[in-house]
Structure formats: C-alpha cells, structure tokens
XYZ file of C-alpha atoms in Angstrom:
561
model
C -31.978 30.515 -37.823
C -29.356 31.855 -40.795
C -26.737 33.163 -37.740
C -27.378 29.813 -35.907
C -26.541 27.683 -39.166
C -23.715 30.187 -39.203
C -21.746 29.654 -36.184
C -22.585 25.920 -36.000
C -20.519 25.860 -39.874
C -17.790 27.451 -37.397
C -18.192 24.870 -34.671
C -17.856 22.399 -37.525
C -14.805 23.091 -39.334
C -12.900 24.247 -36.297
C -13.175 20.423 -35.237
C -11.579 19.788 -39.299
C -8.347 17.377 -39.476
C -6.558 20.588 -38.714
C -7.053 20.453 -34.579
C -7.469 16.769 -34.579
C -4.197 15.874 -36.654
C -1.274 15.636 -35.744
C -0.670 17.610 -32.763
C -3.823 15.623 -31.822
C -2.346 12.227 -32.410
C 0.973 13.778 -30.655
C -1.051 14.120 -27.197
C -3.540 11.396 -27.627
C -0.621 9.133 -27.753
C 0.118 9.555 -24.449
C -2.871 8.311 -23.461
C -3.614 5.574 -25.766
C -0.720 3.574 -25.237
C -1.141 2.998 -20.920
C -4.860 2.935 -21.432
C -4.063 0.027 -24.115
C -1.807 -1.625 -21.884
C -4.101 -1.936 -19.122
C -6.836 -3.152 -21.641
C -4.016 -5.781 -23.017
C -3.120 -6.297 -18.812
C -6.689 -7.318 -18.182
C -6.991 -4.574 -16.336
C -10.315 -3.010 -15.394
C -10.907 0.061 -17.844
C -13.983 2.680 -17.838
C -15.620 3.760 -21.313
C -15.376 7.005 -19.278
C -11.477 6.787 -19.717
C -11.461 6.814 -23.394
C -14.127 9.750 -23.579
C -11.881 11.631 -21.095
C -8.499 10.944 -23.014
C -10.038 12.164 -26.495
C -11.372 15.257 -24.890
C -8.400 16.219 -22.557
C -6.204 15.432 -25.945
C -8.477 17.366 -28.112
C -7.971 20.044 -25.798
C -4.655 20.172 -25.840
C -3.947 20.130 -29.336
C -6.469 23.582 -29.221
C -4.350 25.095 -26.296
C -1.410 24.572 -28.476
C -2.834 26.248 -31.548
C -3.957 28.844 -29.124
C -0.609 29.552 -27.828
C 1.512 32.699 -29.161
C 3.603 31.262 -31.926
C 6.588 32.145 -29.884
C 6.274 29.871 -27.221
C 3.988 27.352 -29.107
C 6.723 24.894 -30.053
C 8.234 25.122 -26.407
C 4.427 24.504 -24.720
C 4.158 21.273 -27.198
C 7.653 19.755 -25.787
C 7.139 20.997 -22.280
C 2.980 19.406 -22.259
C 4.314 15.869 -24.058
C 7.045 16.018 -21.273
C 4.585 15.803 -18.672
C 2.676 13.658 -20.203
C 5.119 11.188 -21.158
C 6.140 10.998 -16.849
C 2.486 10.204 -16.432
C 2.377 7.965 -19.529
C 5.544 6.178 -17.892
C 4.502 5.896 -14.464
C 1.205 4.969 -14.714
C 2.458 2.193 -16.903
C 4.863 0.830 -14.848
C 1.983 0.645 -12.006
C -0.173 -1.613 -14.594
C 3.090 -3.832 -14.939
C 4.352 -3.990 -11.046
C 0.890 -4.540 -9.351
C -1.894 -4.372 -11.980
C -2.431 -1.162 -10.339
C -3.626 2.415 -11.283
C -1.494 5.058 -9.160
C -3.134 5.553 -5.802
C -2.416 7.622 -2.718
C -1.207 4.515 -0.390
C 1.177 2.998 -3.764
C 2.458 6.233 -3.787
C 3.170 6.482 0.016
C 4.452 2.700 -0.227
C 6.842 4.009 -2.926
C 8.023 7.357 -0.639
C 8.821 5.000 2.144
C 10.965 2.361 0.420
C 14.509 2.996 0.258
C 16.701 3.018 -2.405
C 18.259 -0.545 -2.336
C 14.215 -1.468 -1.632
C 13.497 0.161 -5.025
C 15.980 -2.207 -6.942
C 14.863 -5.097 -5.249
C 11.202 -4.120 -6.534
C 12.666 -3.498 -9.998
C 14.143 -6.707 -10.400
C 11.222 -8.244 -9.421
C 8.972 -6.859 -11.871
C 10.933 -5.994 -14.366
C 9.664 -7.008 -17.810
C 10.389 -6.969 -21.908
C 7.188 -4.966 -21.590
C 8.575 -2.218 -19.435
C 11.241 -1.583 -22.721
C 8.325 -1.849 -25.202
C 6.054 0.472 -23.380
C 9.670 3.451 -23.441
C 9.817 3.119 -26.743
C 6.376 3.450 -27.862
C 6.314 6.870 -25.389
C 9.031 8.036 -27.071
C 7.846 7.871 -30.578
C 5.647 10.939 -29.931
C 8.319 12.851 -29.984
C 10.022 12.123 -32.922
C 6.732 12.349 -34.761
C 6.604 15.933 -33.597
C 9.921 16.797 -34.214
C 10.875 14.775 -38.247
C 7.197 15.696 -39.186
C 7.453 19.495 -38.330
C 3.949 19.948 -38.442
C 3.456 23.612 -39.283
C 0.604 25.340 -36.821
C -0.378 28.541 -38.489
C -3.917 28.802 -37.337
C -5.469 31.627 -36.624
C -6.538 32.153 -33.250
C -10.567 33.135 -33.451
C -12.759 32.989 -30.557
C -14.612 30.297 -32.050
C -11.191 27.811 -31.576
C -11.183 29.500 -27.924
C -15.416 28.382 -27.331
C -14.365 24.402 -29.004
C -11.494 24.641 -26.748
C -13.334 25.011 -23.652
C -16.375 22.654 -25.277
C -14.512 19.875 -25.978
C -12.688 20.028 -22.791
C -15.691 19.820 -20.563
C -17.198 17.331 -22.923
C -17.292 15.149 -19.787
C -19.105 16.970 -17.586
C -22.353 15.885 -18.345
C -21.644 12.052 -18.336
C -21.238 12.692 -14.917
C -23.088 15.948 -13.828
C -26.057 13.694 -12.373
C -24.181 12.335 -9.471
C -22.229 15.398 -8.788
C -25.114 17.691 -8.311
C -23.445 20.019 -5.123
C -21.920 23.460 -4.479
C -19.039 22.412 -5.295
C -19.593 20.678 -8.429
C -16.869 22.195 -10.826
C -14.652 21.353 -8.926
C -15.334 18.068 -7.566
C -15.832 17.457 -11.544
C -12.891 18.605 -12.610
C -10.880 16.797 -10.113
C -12.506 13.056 -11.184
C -12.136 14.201 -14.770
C -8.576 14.550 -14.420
C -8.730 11.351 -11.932
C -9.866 9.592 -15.469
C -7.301 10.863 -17.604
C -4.600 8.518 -17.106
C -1.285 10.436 -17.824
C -2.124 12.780 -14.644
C -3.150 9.917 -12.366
C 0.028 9.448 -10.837
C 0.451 13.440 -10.789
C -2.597 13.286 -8.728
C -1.852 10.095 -6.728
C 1.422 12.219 -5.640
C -0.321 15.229 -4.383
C -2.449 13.302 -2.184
C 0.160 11.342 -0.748
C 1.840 14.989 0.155
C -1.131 15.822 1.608
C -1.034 12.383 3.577
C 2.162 13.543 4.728
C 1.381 16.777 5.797
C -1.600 15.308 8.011
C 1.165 12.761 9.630
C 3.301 15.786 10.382
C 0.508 17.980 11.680
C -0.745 14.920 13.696
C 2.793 14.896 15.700
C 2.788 18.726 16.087
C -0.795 18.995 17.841
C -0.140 15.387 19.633
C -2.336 15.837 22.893
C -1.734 13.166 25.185
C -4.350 12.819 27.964
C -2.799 13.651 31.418
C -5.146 11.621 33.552
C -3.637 8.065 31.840
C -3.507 5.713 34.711
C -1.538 2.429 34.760
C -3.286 -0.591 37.000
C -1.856 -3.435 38.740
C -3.255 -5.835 35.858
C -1.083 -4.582 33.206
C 1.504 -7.212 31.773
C 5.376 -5.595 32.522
C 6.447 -6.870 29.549
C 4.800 -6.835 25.564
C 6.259 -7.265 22.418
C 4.714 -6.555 19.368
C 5.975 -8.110 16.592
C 5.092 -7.044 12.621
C 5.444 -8.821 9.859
C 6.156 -7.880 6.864
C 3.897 -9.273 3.421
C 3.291 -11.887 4.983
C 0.027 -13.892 4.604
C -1.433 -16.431 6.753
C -2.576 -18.834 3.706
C 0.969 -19.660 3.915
C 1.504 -20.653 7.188
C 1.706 -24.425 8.494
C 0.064 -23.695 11.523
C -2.974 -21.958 9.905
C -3.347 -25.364 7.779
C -0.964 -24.746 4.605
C -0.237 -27.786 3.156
C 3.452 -26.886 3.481
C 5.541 -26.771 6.676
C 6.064 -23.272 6.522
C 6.105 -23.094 10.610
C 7.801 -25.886 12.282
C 8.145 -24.096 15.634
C 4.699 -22.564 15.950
C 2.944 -25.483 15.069
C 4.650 -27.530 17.448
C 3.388 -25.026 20.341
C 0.093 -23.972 18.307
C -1.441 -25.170 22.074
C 0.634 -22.209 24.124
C -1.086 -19.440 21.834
C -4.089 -18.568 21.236
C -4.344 -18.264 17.698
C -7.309 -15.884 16.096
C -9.236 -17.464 13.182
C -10.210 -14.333 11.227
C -8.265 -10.923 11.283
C -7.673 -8.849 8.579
C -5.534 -5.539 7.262
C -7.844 -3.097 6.098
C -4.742 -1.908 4.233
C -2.528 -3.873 1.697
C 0.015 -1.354 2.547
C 2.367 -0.633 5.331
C 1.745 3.083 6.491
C -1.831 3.421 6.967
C -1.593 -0.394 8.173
C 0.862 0.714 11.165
C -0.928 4.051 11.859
C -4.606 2.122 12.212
C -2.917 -0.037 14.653
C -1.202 2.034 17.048
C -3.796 4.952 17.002
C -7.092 5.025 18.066
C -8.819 5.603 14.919
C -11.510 8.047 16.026
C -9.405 11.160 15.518
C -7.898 11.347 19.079
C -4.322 13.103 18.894
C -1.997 10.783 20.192
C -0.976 6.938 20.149
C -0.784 4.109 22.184
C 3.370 4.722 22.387
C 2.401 7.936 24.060
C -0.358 6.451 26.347
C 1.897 3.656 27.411
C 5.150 6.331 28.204
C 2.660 8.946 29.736
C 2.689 6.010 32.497
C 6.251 6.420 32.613
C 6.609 3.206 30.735
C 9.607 2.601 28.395
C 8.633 2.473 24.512
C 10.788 0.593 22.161
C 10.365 0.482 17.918
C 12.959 -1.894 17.070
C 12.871 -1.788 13.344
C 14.934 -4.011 10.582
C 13.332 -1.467 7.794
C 15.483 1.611 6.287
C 14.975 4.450 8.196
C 14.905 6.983 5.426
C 13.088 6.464 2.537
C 13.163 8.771 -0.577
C 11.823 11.718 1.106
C 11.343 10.115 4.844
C 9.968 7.057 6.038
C 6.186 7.603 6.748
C 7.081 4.856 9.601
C 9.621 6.234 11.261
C 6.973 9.743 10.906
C 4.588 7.581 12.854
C 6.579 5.980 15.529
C 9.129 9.022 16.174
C 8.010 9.543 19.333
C 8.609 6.087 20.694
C 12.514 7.044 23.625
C 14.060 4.376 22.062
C 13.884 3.794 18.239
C 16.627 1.478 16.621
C 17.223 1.211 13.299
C 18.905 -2.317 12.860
C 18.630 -2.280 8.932
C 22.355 -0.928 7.676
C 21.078 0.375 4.147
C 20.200 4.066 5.098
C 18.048 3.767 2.577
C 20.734 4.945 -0.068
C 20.828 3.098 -3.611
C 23.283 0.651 -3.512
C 23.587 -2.148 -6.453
C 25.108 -4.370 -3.367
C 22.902 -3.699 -0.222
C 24.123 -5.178 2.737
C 22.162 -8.477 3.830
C 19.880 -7.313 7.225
C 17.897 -10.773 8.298
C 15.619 -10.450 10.857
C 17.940 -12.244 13.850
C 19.516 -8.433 13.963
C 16.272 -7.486 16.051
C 17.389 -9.961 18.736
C 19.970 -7.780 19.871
C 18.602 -4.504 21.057
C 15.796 -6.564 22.006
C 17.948 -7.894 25.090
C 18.925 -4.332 25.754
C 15.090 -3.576 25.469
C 14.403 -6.611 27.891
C 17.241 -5.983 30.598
C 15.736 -2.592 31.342
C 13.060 -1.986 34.255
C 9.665 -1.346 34.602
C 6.846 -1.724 32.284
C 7.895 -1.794 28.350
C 6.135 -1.602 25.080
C 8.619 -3.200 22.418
C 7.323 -3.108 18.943
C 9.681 -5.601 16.173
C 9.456 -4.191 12.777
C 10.320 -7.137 10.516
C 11.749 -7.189 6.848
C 9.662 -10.922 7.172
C 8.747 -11.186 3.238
C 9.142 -8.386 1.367
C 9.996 -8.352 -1.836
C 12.519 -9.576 -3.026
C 11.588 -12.800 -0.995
C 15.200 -14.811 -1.557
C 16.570 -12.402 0.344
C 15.327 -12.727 3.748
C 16.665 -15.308 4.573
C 20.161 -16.752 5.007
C 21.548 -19.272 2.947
C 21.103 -22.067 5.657
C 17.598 -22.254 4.626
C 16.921 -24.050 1.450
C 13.972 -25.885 -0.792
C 15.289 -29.081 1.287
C 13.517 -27.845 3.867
C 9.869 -27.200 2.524
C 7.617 -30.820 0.332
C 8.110 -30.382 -3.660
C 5.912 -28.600 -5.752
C 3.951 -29.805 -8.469
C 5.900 -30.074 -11.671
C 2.863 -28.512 -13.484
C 4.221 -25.124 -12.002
C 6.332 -23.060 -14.239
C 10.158 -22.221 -13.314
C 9.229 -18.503 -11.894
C 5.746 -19.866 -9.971
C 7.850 -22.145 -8.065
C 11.067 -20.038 -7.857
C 8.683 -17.164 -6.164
C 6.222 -20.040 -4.268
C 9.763 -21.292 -2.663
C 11.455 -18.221 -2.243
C 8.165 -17.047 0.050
C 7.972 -20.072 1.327
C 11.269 -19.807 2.564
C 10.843 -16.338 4.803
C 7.918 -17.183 6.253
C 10.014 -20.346 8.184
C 12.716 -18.308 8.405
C 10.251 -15.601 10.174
C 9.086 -19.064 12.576
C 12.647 -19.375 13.413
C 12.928 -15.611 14.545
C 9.646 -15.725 16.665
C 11.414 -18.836 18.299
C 14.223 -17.204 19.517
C 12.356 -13.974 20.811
C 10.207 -16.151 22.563
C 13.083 -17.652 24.398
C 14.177 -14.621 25.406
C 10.666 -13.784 26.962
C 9.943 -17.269 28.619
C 11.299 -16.356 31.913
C 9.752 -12.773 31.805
C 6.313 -11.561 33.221
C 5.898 -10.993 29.061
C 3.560 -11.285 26.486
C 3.819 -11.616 22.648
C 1.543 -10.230 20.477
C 2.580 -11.122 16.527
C 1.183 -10.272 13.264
C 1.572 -8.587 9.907
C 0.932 -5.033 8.837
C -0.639 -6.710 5.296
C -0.779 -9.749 3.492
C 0.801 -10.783 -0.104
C -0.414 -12.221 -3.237
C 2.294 -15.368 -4.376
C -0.038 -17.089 -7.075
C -2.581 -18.466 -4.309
C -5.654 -16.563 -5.504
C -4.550 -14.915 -7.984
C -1.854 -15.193 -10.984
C 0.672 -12.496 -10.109
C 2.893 -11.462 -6.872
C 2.351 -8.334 -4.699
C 0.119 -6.286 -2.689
C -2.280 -3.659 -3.544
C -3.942 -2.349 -6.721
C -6.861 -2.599 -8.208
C -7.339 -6.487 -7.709
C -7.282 -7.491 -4.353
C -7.148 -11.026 -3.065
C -7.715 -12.198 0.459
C -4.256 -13.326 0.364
C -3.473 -9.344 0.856
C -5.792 -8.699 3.747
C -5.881 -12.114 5.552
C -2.866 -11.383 7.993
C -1.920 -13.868 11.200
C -2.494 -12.908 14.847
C -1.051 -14.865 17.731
C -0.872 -14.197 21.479
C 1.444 -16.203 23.608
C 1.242 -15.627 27.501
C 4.222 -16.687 29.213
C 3.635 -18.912 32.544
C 4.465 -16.075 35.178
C 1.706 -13.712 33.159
C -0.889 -16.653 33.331
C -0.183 -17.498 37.289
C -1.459 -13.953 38.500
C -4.365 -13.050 35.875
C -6.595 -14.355 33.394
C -6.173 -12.533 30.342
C -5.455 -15.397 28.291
C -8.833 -16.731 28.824
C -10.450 -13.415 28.002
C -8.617 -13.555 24.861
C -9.490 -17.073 24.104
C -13.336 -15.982 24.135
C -12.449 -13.666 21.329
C -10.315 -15.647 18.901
C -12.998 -16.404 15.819
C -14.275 -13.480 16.154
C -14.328 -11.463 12.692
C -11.563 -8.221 13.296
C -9.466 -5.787 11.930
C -5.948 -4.789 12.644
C -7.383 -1.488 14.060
C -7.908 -3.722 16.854
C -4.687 -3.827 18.110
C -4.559 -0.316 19.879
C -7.733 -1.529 22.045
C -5.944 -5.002 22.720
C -2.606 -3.187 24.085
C -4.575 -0.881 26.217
C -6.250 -4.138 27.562
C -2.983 -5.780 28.505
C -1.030 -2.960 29.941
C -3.622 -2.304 32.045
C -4.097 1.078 30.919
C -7.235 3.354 31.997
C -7.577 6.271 29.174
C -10.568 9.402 29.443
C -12.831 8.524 26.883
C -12.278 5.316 26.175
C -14.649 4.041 23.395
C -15.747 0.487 24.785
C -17.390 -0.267 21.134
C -13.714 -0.722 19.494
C -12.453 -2.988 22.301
C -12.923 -6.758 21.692
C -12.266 -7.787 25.252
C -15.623 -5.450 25.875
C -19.327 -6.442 26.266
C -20.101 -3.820 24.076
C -17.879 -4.048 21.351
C -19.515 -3.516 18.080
C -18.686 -5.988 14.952
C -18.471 -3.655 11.718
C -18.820 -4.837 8.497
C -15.182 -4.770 6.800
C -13.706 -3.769 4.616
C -10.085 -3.490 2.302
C -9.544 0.146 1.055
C -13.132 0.790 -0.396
C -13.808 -2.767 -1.431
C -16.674 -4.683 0.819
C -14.388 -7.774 2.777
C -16.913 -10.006 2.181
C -16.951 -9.315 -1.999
C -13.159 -9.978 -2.087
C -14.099 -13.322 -0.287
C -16.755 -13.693 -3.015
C -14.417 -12.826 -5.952
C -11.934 -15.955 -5.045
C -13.119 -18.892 -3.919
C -10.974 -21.196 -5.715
C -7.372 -21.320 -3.300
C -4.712 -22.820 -5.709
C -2.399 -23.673 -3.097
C -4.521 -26.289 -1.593
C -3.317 -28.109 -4.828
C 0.468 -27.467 -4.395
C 1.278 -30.590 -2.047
C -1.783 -33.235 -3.629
C-alpha cells in the first residue's frame, strides 16, 4: 500500500504546471483555435475532440521534455510547424465549405488547377481567414519572447505519463473497437479526432485514392467476347455538368427561367424525376458513372472501343491539376481526348476566359467521323467562380428580380448561378442542333449538385452539411427522330423516368443504348431490366432519405413571390 501511495505521488506531480505550462499551452494552441472556430462556425464538434486535443497536446509537451536537450528546442519548432499546416488547413476547410478535411475535398483540391484555386480563393475568402493566421502564429512568439526554460529531468515515471496520457482515449472508445486489430484501428480514429492532423490524414488517403486509380489502369482487363448488336444508337453524347443543381432549373419547376430552350422542348425528352450523385464531388462522381461499380477492371470507354467504336472525352476542364487531374487519370484511355480549356492548369492572376461553346468545335470533328461513337462533354457549367461562365452577353436582364430582402452577396451569387445554368441551356441548344440530323442520342447531366443559399445559408459542395441541393443532379434523354423511327428505346426509358436512381446508373444506361452485350452482365444494376434492384441511397455515408429529412424548407420557392 506505502509503494502504491508512492508512485501514485509520482504520477501526481509529474502532471504539476511544469508539463502542462507552457510548452502545453504552446501545442494545445494549435488545436484550440480550429476546434473553436468550428464551434463559433456552427460546425458539428465531438466532446471526443476536446478529450483527444488535451491528451495528444499533453503528450507532446512530455515528448518535448523527453527529448535530448540538444535537439529539444529544434523538435518544439519543427512539431508547432506541423501543427500550425494542420491548424491552417483544417481551418480554411471550416471557412470554404463548413467542412472537416476529407479524402474526396482533398482529391477535389489535387484536381483543380491553379487559376481554379484563385477562383476558389476569391470566393471564400474572408476577414476570418486573416484572424485565424494570426492567432496560429502567436504560438510561436510565445515560445520564442517567453524562453521557457525545460530542464526536467527525464525519469521513467515522465516516460509511463507520457504514454498514459497519450492513450487516455483509448478507452472512450475501446468498446466498439473490440478486433485484432484494435491498436491500430484506435490509433488511426484517435488521430482522425485530433484536428491539426486531419488534413495530414485526409492527404494520405487521397494518395492512396490515387494509387488505386493508377493500379486500376495498369491491370485494366477488358472482356474480349464484347459484342456490339444492331440496336445500338451510332451516335451518343454524354454531356456533364458541372455544380450544377436541378432546383435551379426552369424546366424542373424553378420559379426562375433558368432554361428557356429546354423548357420549350421539355416534350422531346424524357426528363427523370429523381436522380441523384452519390458524390458532391467530381472524381468519384465520374468514376461511379463510367465504371461498373462491382469491381470489374475496365470501363464503359473500353467496352464501347473493344467494339471498335470511336471514344471521345471532350473536356473544357484543365487537364493538369496540381499533381494530375484524377479525370483525365480516369478517362485516359478514351483515342481521342481534347482538352479545350487553355489554362494548363498553371496559376495565372489573368486566366484566359474558356466558356463552354469551345466544346462545339471538336464536337463536329467528333460527329463527322464514322461508325459508332461515344462522345462524353465535360463542362465548366457552374463552377465556382459562377460570373465567369458565362460571356458578357448574358446579364440579370435576362432572369425575374429577386426579392429586395436578399442581401448584396445572396443575390450577387443567386444571379451569378443563375446566369450559367441558362448559359449551360444555350450550349445544350446548339449541340443538339448539331445532332438533329444524326442517328444520335443525348444523354445530359451533372457529376454533383451545388448549394447557392436554397437549403442552406452558404455556397458550395461537400462537407460535413449536405443539402439535397448537392446530390439532386438533372438527367435528360433526347432521342433524335431517325433513332425513334427504327427502335423503341425511348419508350423503355419513359417507363423508368420517376424511378428513384443514382448516377451509378449511367454505365448500365450506355450499355443499353449502344447495344452492347458484356460477360457477366449484372441485370440488378440496369434500370431498363426486370430485375433491377432499387437500393436505398445514399450521399457519402449519409442515408438520402435523412438529408431529405434535414431540409424541408426550399428558400428559393420564395425568390420570385
């Protein structure tokens, strides 16, 4: 009993003012002031966070007193370094889309090109962003004018609290984690928690992401016995939107005319009620569409050119991003891919204007060649920055007022969206013009939706609150007359329209109109099948049906009363 009242008196006063002081406060900072910012954001925050960030703090400050006193001054800077790059960035996630750092915001981020990046910025840029730089920076000269002197000697009992108080957590969360592999699995949510290494994490896994893309192009295996029937439609277009939400189109009731053209021939297509991105970002959006999502090695650009059919990706995005463009990863092995979009994805303060009327061009090439073709449009539609996709012929003129009620940057956004989506109706007028003659079929919808103060107060895509503005994308099919005259696809599409779907979807559909016959073909992911199997859905990890639940009040019904 004496040696046990013994070395609990050591436990004791090696947790004295000494550890947690000031090389305590030093690291806790770090985490304290994006944890507070989130809290101050409205942002969802776990009790679990704060438990994590005093332990993981804690921690540190007993590494540092551990450390040789040669190299203990350098491991302080070098650890608050770190620290203050997760501090920053997970920060300026809160601020730009209310958002802890994630795999997909990180791949969204790798795939946006410089001149993208500065569009983004400008966007989101806040007095908060300056605020939040300065109070990470005050850390540092704390450490540095205070000169705290560590002369602590290093005992084993500082080495047990050290590894005590940094698996402090473990037991909150031990009972759900009982497996073989529970260190680590518990050591890898711990650090999950602790919000300066988020986006340290968040960029490992989107690596890893990468890795699988690249490893799924190396050990591509594309069927040999792919057969192309008489059926198939010569012609299809895909075109891809870009943000863009059908809540804001005319033709799927928005108050505002956002969609002169397609509402005025909302009879030729058959427009489907309820289809959704399972992704509020553009990489894993693209890939679940043009793969077959049940781990077969290959896409449906190298089913439809294993029939010797031609394979366009037209695209008016950057090719290169800051690393490479996770698209152009995806669709690389499309024969033809054009890159219409002239910033190379270099940072340039003055990035050259690309509107999406540049497709139209290689998309006659595209059209004037023979045979069957698959040609997939990659539009800039309404990303972010929204005034600039469209030219200046396009103007508020064109779109009913807004309700004064709205503040100066509501309705400056509200317009400026507004604005690309009918400039995105004029584009899908003039490719259909191009296909009206053609044994052709268009196939048009978004890779995601966006947020624009509908269901929620803020812009964007993606984070931690998600809106059905995000998910809810359109989907249109318009069958020219020569396609209609010699096969009735249109009505087996028409029997399919309200029916609740995914943009996984798409690879089935495509298969269905090129006429394609594939070896294991699963018949429960095609729509056009009798024994297609509805699956509940959902965006990310979040239940569809609970982000319906979470919003049921639409603002923009009120924007034209």
């Amino acid at each position: 009993m004496v040696n046990l009242k013994k070395h609990l008196n050591s436990f004791l006063s090696a947790l004295s003012p000494r550890v947690f002081s000031l090389i305590f406060i030093y690291y806790f900072s770090f985490f304290i002031i994006p944890f507070g910012l989130r809290l101050l954001s409205g942002h969802r925050v776990l009790l679990g966070e704060l438990v994590v960030g005093v332990c993981i703090s804690a921690g540190f400050a007993a590494l540092s007193e551990l450390a040789p006193t040669v190299i203990r001054q350098y491991l302080i800077v070098l650890l608050g370094f770190v620290l203050f790059l997760g501090s920053l960035a997970a920060s300026l996630f809160t601020i730009a889309i209310v958002s802890e750092a994630s795999m997909f915001t990180v791949l969204s981020i790798l795939d946006t090109s410089g001149a993208e990046a500065l569009e983004f910025i400008k966007v989101f840029f806040d007095g908060r962003v300056i605020i939040v730089l300065v109070l990470l920076v005050f850390p540092f000269f704390l450490i540095f004018f205070s000169k705290p002197t560590i002369r602590y000697t290093r005992s084993m009992t500082r080495l047990v609290v050290f590894v005590l108080v940094f698996l402090l957590p473990y037991p909150l969360i031990a009972v759900r984690n009982l497996r073989s592999d529970f260190v680590w699995s518990t050591l890898d949510y711990q650090f999950h928690l602790y919000i300066p290494l988020q986006p340290y994490s968040a960029l490992a896994d989107a690596f890893k992401y990468k890795n699988r893309l690249a490893l799924f192009n190396k050990t591509r295996q594309v069927p040999d016995s792919i057969d192309r029937t008489e059926t198939g439609v010569e012609t299809i277009v895909v075109m891809i939107g870009e943000s863009l939400t059908r809540h804001r189109m005319g033709v799927y009731g928005y108050c505002r005319d956002t969609t002169p053209f397609l509402s005025s021939r909302k009879d030729e297509f058959i427009i489907f009620s309820d289809v959704i991105s399972r992704y509020p970002y553009t990489v894993p959006s693209i890939r679940a569409m043009i793969t077959p999502g049940n781990d077969q090695p290959y896409s449906i650009i190298d089913a439809f050119q294993a029939t010797r059919a031609s394979v366009w990706w037209i695209s008016n995005h950057p090719q290169i991003g800051v690393f490479e463009s996770e698209t152009s990863l995806l669709t690389e092995s499309a024969e033809n891919n054009v890159w219409v979009n002239p910033n190379h994805g270099g940072v340039s303060f003055n990035s050259i204007p690309s509107y999406d009327e540049d497709l139209l061009a290689p998309l006659k090439q595209a059209l004037a060649t023979g045979g069957p073709k698959l040609i997939f449009l990659h539009l800039q539609g309404s990303h972010a920055e929204y005034h600039r996709r469209y030219p200046d012929s396009l103007s508020v003129d064109h779109l009913s007022s807004l309700p004064p009620s709205l503040s100066e940057r509501v309705s400056f956004h509200v317009n400026s969206y507004d604005l690309s989506v009918r400039y995105t109706d004029q584009v899908v007028e003039k490719v259909l013009e191009l296909l009206k003659n053609q044994d052709a079929v268009l196939l048009f919808t978004s890779d995601h939706g966006e947020e624009v103060f509908q269901f929620g107060d803020f812009i964007g895509h993606g984070g931690d609150e998600l809106t059905p503005a995000m998910s809810d994308v359109p989907f249109l099919v318009w069958f020219s007359p020569l396609v209609n005259q010699r096969n009735d696809l249109k009505e087996h599409f028409f029997t399919i329209k309200d029916q609740p779907l995914t943009l996984d979807s798409v690879f089935y559909l495509l298969v269905e109109l090129g006429g394609l016959v594939l070896p294991e073909y699963d018949q429960n992911r095609n729509p056009l099948s009798g024994s297609f199997v509805v699956q509940e859905r959902s965006v990310v990890d979040t239940r569809y049906a609970d982000i319906e639940k979470a919003f049921t009040l639409k603002r923009s019904e009120y924007w034209c009363e």
